[in-house]
Amino acid sequence: MQNEIINLLKKEKRISDNTINEISSIEINDFADIIKEVGKQETEYLKRDEILKDLKTEHIGKELYIFKEVMSTNTVAKFLAANSAEHGCVILSEKQSNAKGRFGKSWESPLGGIWLSLILTPKIVDHSKIPLMTIATGVAVVKTLEKIGIENPEIKWPNDVMINGKKVSGILTEAITKFNTIEHVIIGVGIDANIDVKELSDELQEGTTTLSEELGHEVNENEVIKLFLEEAEVIGTLFNEGGYEAILKEWRKYSYSIGKIVEVKEPYSKPYDAYVLGISREGALVVEKIDGTLKKVIAGECIIKK
Ligand code: BTN
């Protein structure tokens, strides 16, 4: 973590190599204050005022930190969560140099994308509800995309947001636990907004799209962020009130997976083909295997075959 912070300060040109030794001896709480101070700035593309102006939320985005470049907004969020950030705190960065995707994969985050993390400190959340929080975030993303004029955005289980069969957004949820109790949930959202897919590595280009490509014009990132924060607050409130069925109903409306044949890849087991029947109350994918047995897939990945 210390290295992450030092790198962040270096990128922000707030630290010279000579002071690294000095800074290494700073108390960890002071680091949090330094990060928060750096994050009060604006960057060339991310504008605090535009995001916060008339923002219709009670919690989400009320505490907001903006960076030019961090390794991963989720890592910064985890650190701030442990150092007294508010519920609903948002971390934004123009670029990420070491961003994380699901299954330990890396996530390419050049300039022009929306890279953000939310710190949630729910009153009570048991572990089984975490997948549902990710599902709910997927719904917030598709609703945001609809608001900016994207037609027919879909969600591929569990949380890849797709447009015309190509991925435009991914979500990485991480829980911070203490003695098996969830203290914070960090929800990282990446949206390929104004990126040229040619900037991405070859293996990603075919299956990826961007908002600008789909709309035929660049989007105002600040506007998209603001809309997303508002949608996240709406669905978050529904979640807190126990409206799990309503969230699942919304998710099913946007499902790209239901009714398709997929290859299921679960951690530590052999991939298998199955037909997607639906989504369970906990947010697991319910599939029928080729031999007719039913299975709930709680964690994993699905590759659509037809
Ligand atoms: C996926 O693999 O689909 C999830 C990708 C999540 C990427 C976002 S970008 C903001 C946040 N910071 C990270 O390091 N990852 C998430």
Coordinates of C-alpha atoms and ligand atoms in Angstrom, one line a residue:
M1 CA 0.0 0.0 0.0
Q2 CA 2.8 2.4 0.9
N3 CA 4.2 1.9 -2.6
E4 CA 0.9 2.5 -4.2
I5 CA 0.7 5.8 -2.3
I6 CA 4.2 6.9 -3.2
N7 CA 3.5 6.1 -6.9
L8 CA 0.3 8.0 -6.8
L9 CA 2.1 11.0 -5.3
K10 CA 4.9 10.7 -7.9
K11 CA 2.4 10.6 -10.8
E12 CA 0.7 13.7 -9.3
K13 CA 4.2 15.3 -9.3
R14 CA 3.7 15.9 -5.6
I15 CA 6.8 14.1 -4.6
S16 CA 10.4 13.9 -5.8
D17 CA 12.6 10.8 -5.5
N18 CA 14.6 12.5 -2.7
T19 CA 11.6 12.7 -0.4
I20 CA 10.6 9.0 -0.8
N21 CA 12.7 7.9 2.2
E22 CA 11.2 10.7 4.2
I23 CA 7.7 9.8 3.2
S24 CA 8.2 6.1 4.0
S25 CA 8.4 7.0 7.6
I26 CA 5.1 8.9 7.7
E27 CA 2.4 7.4 9.8
I28 CA -0.2 5.5 7.8
N29 CA -3.0 7.9 8.9
D30 CA -1.2 10.8 7.6
F31 CA -1.0 9.1 4.3
A32 CA -4.7 9.0 4.1
D33 CA -4.8 12.7 4.7
I34 CA -2.2 13.3 1.9
I35 CA -4.2 11.2 -0.5
K36 CA -7.4 13.0 0.3
E37 CA -5.7 16.3 -0.2
V38 CA -4.3 15.3 -3.6
G39 CA -7.8 14.0 -4.5
K40 CA -9.4 17.3 -4.0
Q41 CA -8.0 18.6 -7.3
E42 CA -9.7 18.5 -10.7
T43 CA -8.0 17.0 -13.7
E44 CA -8.2 17.9 -17.4
Y45 CA -11.2 15.7 -18.0
L46 CA -12.7 15.0 -14.6
K47 CA -14.5 18.1 -13.2
R48 CA -15.8 18.0 -9.6
D49 CA -18.2 20.8 -10.1
E50 CA -19.9 19.2 -13.1
I51 CA -20.3 16.0 -11.3
L52 CA -21.6 17.5 -8.1
K53 CA -23.8 20.2 -9.6
D54 CA -27.4 19.3 -8.7
L55 CA -26.3 15.7 -8.0
K56 CA -29.5 14.0 -6.7
T57 CA -28.0 11.7 -4.1
E58 CA -27.9 11.6 -0.4
H59 CA -24.7 9.6 0.1
I60 CA -23.1 8.5 -3.2
G61 CA -20.5 11.0 -4.3
K62 CA -20.9 13.3 -1.4
E63 CA -17.2 12.6 -0.7
L64 CA -15.3 12.5 -4.0
Y65 CA -11.7 12.2 -4.8
I66 CA -10.3 12.7 -8.3
F67 CA -6.8 11.6 -9.5
K68 CA -4.9 11.9 -12.8
E69 CA -3.5 8.4 -12.5
V70 CA -3.5 5.7 -9.8
M71 CA -2.6 2.1 -10.0
S72 CA -6.2 1.1 -9.3
T73 CA -9.1 3.1 -7.9
N74 CA -10.2 0.0 -6.0
T75 CA -6.8 -0.1 -4.1
V76 CA -7.1 3.6 -3.2
A77 CA -10.7 3.0 -2.1
K78 CA -9.7 0.1 0.1
F79 CA -7.1 2.2 1.8
L80 CA -9.4 5.2 2.3
A81 CA -12.2 2.9 3.5
A82 CA -9.8 1.7 6.3
N83 CA -9.0 5.3 7.0
S84 CA -12.4 6.9 7.7
A85 CA -13.9 7.5 4.3
E86 CA -17.7 8.0 4.4
H87 CA -20.3 5.5 3.1
G88 CA -20.8 6.5 -0.6
C89 CA -17.3 7.9 -1.1
V90 CA -16.2 7.9 -4.7
I91 CA -12.7 7.6 -6.2
L92 CA -12.2 8.6 -9.8
S93 CA -9.1 8.5 -11.9
E94 CA -8.4 9.6 -15.5
K95 CA -6.1 6.6 -16.0
Q96 CA -5.1 3.5 -14.1
S97 CA -1.7 1.9 -14.4
N98 CA -2.4 -1.4 -12.7
A99 CA -6.1 -1.9 -12.7
K100 CA -7.7 -5.1 -11.7
G101 CA -10.4 -7.2 -13.5
R102 CA -12.1 -10.3 -12.3
F103 CA -10.2 -13.5 -11.7
G104 CA -7.0 -11.7 -11.1
K105 CA -6.9 -10.4 -14.7
S106 CA -5.6 -7.0 -15.4
W107 CA -8.0 -4.3 -16.8
E108 CA -6.8 -1.8 -19.4
S109 CA -7.6 1.7 -18.4
P110 CA -6.3 4.4 -20.8
L111 CA -7.3 8.0 -20.8
G112 CA -10.9 8.5 -22.0
G113 CA -12.5 5.7 -20.0
I114 CA -14.5 6.0 -16.8
W115 CA -12.7 4.3 -13.9
L116 CA -14.3 4.7 -10.5
S117 CA -14.7 2.9 -7.2
L118 CA -17.5 3.3 -4.6
I119 CA -16.9 2.7 -0.9
L120 CA -20.0 1.3 0.7
T121 CA -20.4 0.7 4.4
P122 CA -23.6 -1.1 4.6
K123 CA -25.2 -1.5 8.0
I124 CA -25.6 -5.3 7.8
V125 CA -24.6 -7.3 4.8
D126 CA -24.0 -11.0 4.9
H127 CA -21.5 -12.6 2.6
S128 CA -24.3 -14.2 0.5
K129 CA -25.6 -10.8 -0.5
I130 CA -22.4 -9.6 -2.1
P131 CA -23.1 -11.1 -5.5
L132 CA -26.4 -9.2 -5.4
M133 CA -24.6 -5.9 -4.9
T134 CA -22.7 -6.6 -8.1
I135 CA -25.9 -7.5 -9.9
A136 CA -27.4 -4.2 -8.7
T137 CA -24.4 -2.2 -9.9
G138 CA -24.8 -3.8 -13.3
V139 CA -28.4 -2.6 -13.4
A140 CA -27.2 0.9 -12.4
V141 CA -24.8 0.9 -15.3
V142 CA -27.3 -0.2 -18.0
K143 CA -29.8 2.4 -16.7
T144 CA -27.1 5.0 -17.0
L145 CA -26.3 3.9 -20.6
E146 CA -30.0 4.1 -21.5
K147 CA -30.2 7.6 -20.2
I148 CA -27.4 8.8 -22.6
G149 CA -29.2 7.2 -25.6
I150 CA -27.7 3.7 -25.8
E151 CA -30.3 1.4 -27.1
N152 CA -30.7 -2.1 -25.7
P153 CA -27.7 -2.4 -23.3
E154 CA -27.5 -5.9 -21.8
I155 CA -25.9 -7.6 -18.9
K156 CA -23.9 -10.8 -19.4
W157 CA -23.9 -12.7 -16.0
P158 CA -22.7 -11.7 -13.6
N159 CA -21.8 -8.2 -14.5
D160 CA -20.4 -7.5 -18.0
V161 CA -22.3 -4.8 -19.6
M162 CA -22.7 -5.4 -23.3
I163 CA -23.8 -3.4 -26.3
N164 CA -24.6 -5.3 -29.5
G165 CA -22.8 -8.3 -28.1
K166 CA -19.6 -6.5 -27.2
K167 CA -18.4 -5.6 -23.7
V168 CA -18.4 -1.9 -22.7
S169 CA -18.2 -2.1 -18.9
G170 CA -17.0 -4.4 -16.1
I171 CA -17.5 -4.4 -12.4
L172 CA -15.2 -5.7 -9.7
T173 CA -16.6 -6.0 -6.2
E174 CA -14.3 -6.5 -3.2
A175 CA -15.4 -7.0 0.4
I176 CA -13.3 -5.8 3.3
T177 CA -13.9 -8.1 6.3
K178 CA -12.8 -8.1 9.9
F179 CA -13.4 -11.2 11.9
N180 CA -15.6 -12.5 9.1
T181 CA -17.8 -9.4 9.3
I182 CA -18.1 -7.2 6.2
E183 CA -16.9 -3.7 7.1
H184 CA -16.9 -2.2 3.6
V185 CA -17.7 -3.2 0.1
I186 CA -15.7 -1.7 -2.7
I187 CA -17.4 -1.6 -6.1
G188 CA -15.1 -0.8 -9.0
V189 CA -16.7 0.1 -12.3
G190 CA -14.9 0.5 -15.6
I191 CA -16.7 2.0 -18.6
D192 CA -15.0 2.2 -22.0
A193 CA -16.4 5.7 -22.7
N194 CA -14.3 7.7 -25.2
I195 CA -11.6 5.2 -25.9
D196 CA -10.6 4.1 -29.3
V197 CA -10.7 0.2 -29.2
K198 CA -7.5 0.2 -31.2
E199 CA -5.7 1.5 -28.1
L200 CA -6.5 -1.7 -26.3
S201 CA -4.5 -4.9 -26.7
D202 CA -5.2 -7.1 -29.7
E203 CA -7.0 -9.8 -27.8
L204 CA -9.5 -7.3 -26.4
Q205 CA -10.3 -5.4 -29.6
E206 CA -12.8 -7.8 -31.2
G207 CA -15.0 -8.2 -28.1
T208 CA -14.9 -4.6 -26.9
T209 CA -17.0 -1.6 -27.8
T210 CA -17.0 2.0 -26.4
L211 CA -19.8 4.5 -25.8
S212 CA -18.3 6.9 -28.4
E213 CA -18.2 4.1 -31.0
E214 CA -21.9 3.1 -30.3
L215 CA -23.2 6.7 -30.2
G216 CA -21.1 8.1 -33.0
H217 CA -19.9 11.0 -30.8
E218 CA -17.8 11.5 -27.7
V219 CA -19.7 11.5 -24.4
N220 CA -19.3 13.9 -21.5
E221 CA -17.6 11.7 -19.0
N222 CA -18.7 13.9 -16.1
E223 CA -22.3 13.7 -17.1
V224 CA -22.1 9.9 -17.4
I225 CA -20.5 9.7 -14.0
K226 CA -23.1 11.9 -12.4
L227 CA -25.9 9.8 -13.9
F228 CA -24.3 6.6 -12.7
L229 CA -23.9 7.9 -9.2
E230 CA -27.6 8.8 -9.2
E231 CA -28.6 5.3 -10.5
A232 CA -26.3 3.7 -8.0
E233 CA -28.0 5.6 -5.1
V234 CA -31.5 4.5 -6.4
I235 CA -30.6 0.8 -6.6
G236 CA -28.5 1.0 -3.4
T237 CA -31.5 2.3 -1.5
L238 CA -33.6 -0.5 -2.9
F239 CA -31.0 -3.0 -1.8
N240 CA -30.8 -1.5 1.7
E241 CA -34.6 -1.8 1.9
G242 CA -34.4 -5.5 1.1
G243 CA -35.8 -5.1 -2.4
Y244 CA -33.8 -8.0 -3.7
E245 CA -36.6 -9.4 -5.9
A246 CA -37.1 -6.0 -7.6
I247 CA -33.4 -5.8 -8.3
L248 CA -33.4 -9.3 -9.8
K249 CA -36.5 -8.5 -11.9
E250 CA -34.6 -5.5 -13.3
W251 CA -31.6 -7.6 -14.0
R252 CA -33.6 -10.2 -15.8
K253 CA -35.0 -7.5 -18.1
Y254 CA -31.5 -6.7 -19.3
S255 CA -30.1 -10.2 -19.3
Y256 CA -27.9 -11.2 -22.2
S257 CA -27.4 -14.7 -20.8
I258 CA -30.8 -16.2 -20.2
G259 CA -31.9 -18.6 -22.9
K260 CA -28.4 -19.0 -24.3
I261 CA -26.0 -22.0 -24.4
V262 CA -22.8 -21.1 -22.5
E263 CA -19.5 -22.6 -21.5
V264 CA -19.4 -22.3 -17.7
K265 CA -16.0 -21.8 -16.1
E266 CA -16.1 -22.1 -12.4
P267 CA -13.0 -21.6 -10.2
Y268 CA -11.1 -24.9 -9.7
S269 CA -13.3 -27.0 -11.9
K270 CA -13.5 -28.3 -15.4
P271 CA -15.5 -26.0 -17.8
Y272 CA -18.8 -27.5 -19.1
D273 CA -21.5 -26.5 -21.5
A274 CA -25.0 -25.6 -20.2
Y275 CA -28.2 -23.9 -21.0
V276 CA -29.0 -20.7 -19.0
L277 CA -32.4 -20.9 -17.3
G278 CA -32.2 -17.8 -15.1
I279 CA -30.8 -16.2 -12.0
S280 CA -31.5 -17.3 -8.5
R281 CA -32.5 -15.1 -5.5
E282 CA -28.8 -14.8 -4.4
G283 CA -27.7 -13.7 -7.9
A284 CA -26.3 -17.1 -8.9
L285 CA -26.8 -18.2 -12.5
V286 CA -29.1 -21.2 -12.8
V287 CA -28.1 -23.6 -15.6
E288 CA -29.1 -26.9 -17.0
K289 CA -26.2 -29.1 -17.9
I290 CA -26.1 -31.3 -21.0
D291 CA -27.0 -34.4 -18.8
G292 CA -30.1 -32.6 -17.6
T293 CA -28.9 -31.7 -14.1
L294 CA -29.6 -28.3 -12.7
K295 CA -26.8 -26.2 -11.2
K296 CA -26.4 -22.9 -9.5
V297 CA -23.2 -21.1 -10.6
I298 CA -22.2 -18.7 -7.8
A299 CA -18.8 -17.6 -9.0
G300 CA -17.4 -17.9 -12.4
E301 CA -17.5 -16.9 -16.0
C302 CA -19.8 -17.8 -18.9
I303 CA -18.8 -17.8 -22.5
I304 CA -21.8 -17.5 -24.8
K305 CA -21.8 -20.2 -27.4
K306 CA -25.2 -19.6 -29.0
Ligands
BTN1 C1 -14.0 -7.1 -15.1 O1 -13.1 -7.9 -15.2 O2 -14.9 -7.1 -15.9 C2 -14.1 -6.1 -14.0 C3 -13.3 -4.9 -14.4 C4 -13.4 -3.8 -13.3 C5 -12.5 -2.6 -13.7 C6 -12.7 -1.4 -12.7 S1 -12.1 0.1 -13.3 C7 -12.2 0.8 -11.8 C8 -11.9 -0.2 -10.7 N1 -10.5 -0.2 -10.4 C9 -9.9 -1.4 -10.8 O3 -8.7 -1.7 -10.6 N2 -10.8 -2.2 -11.3 C10 -12.2 -1.6 -11.3

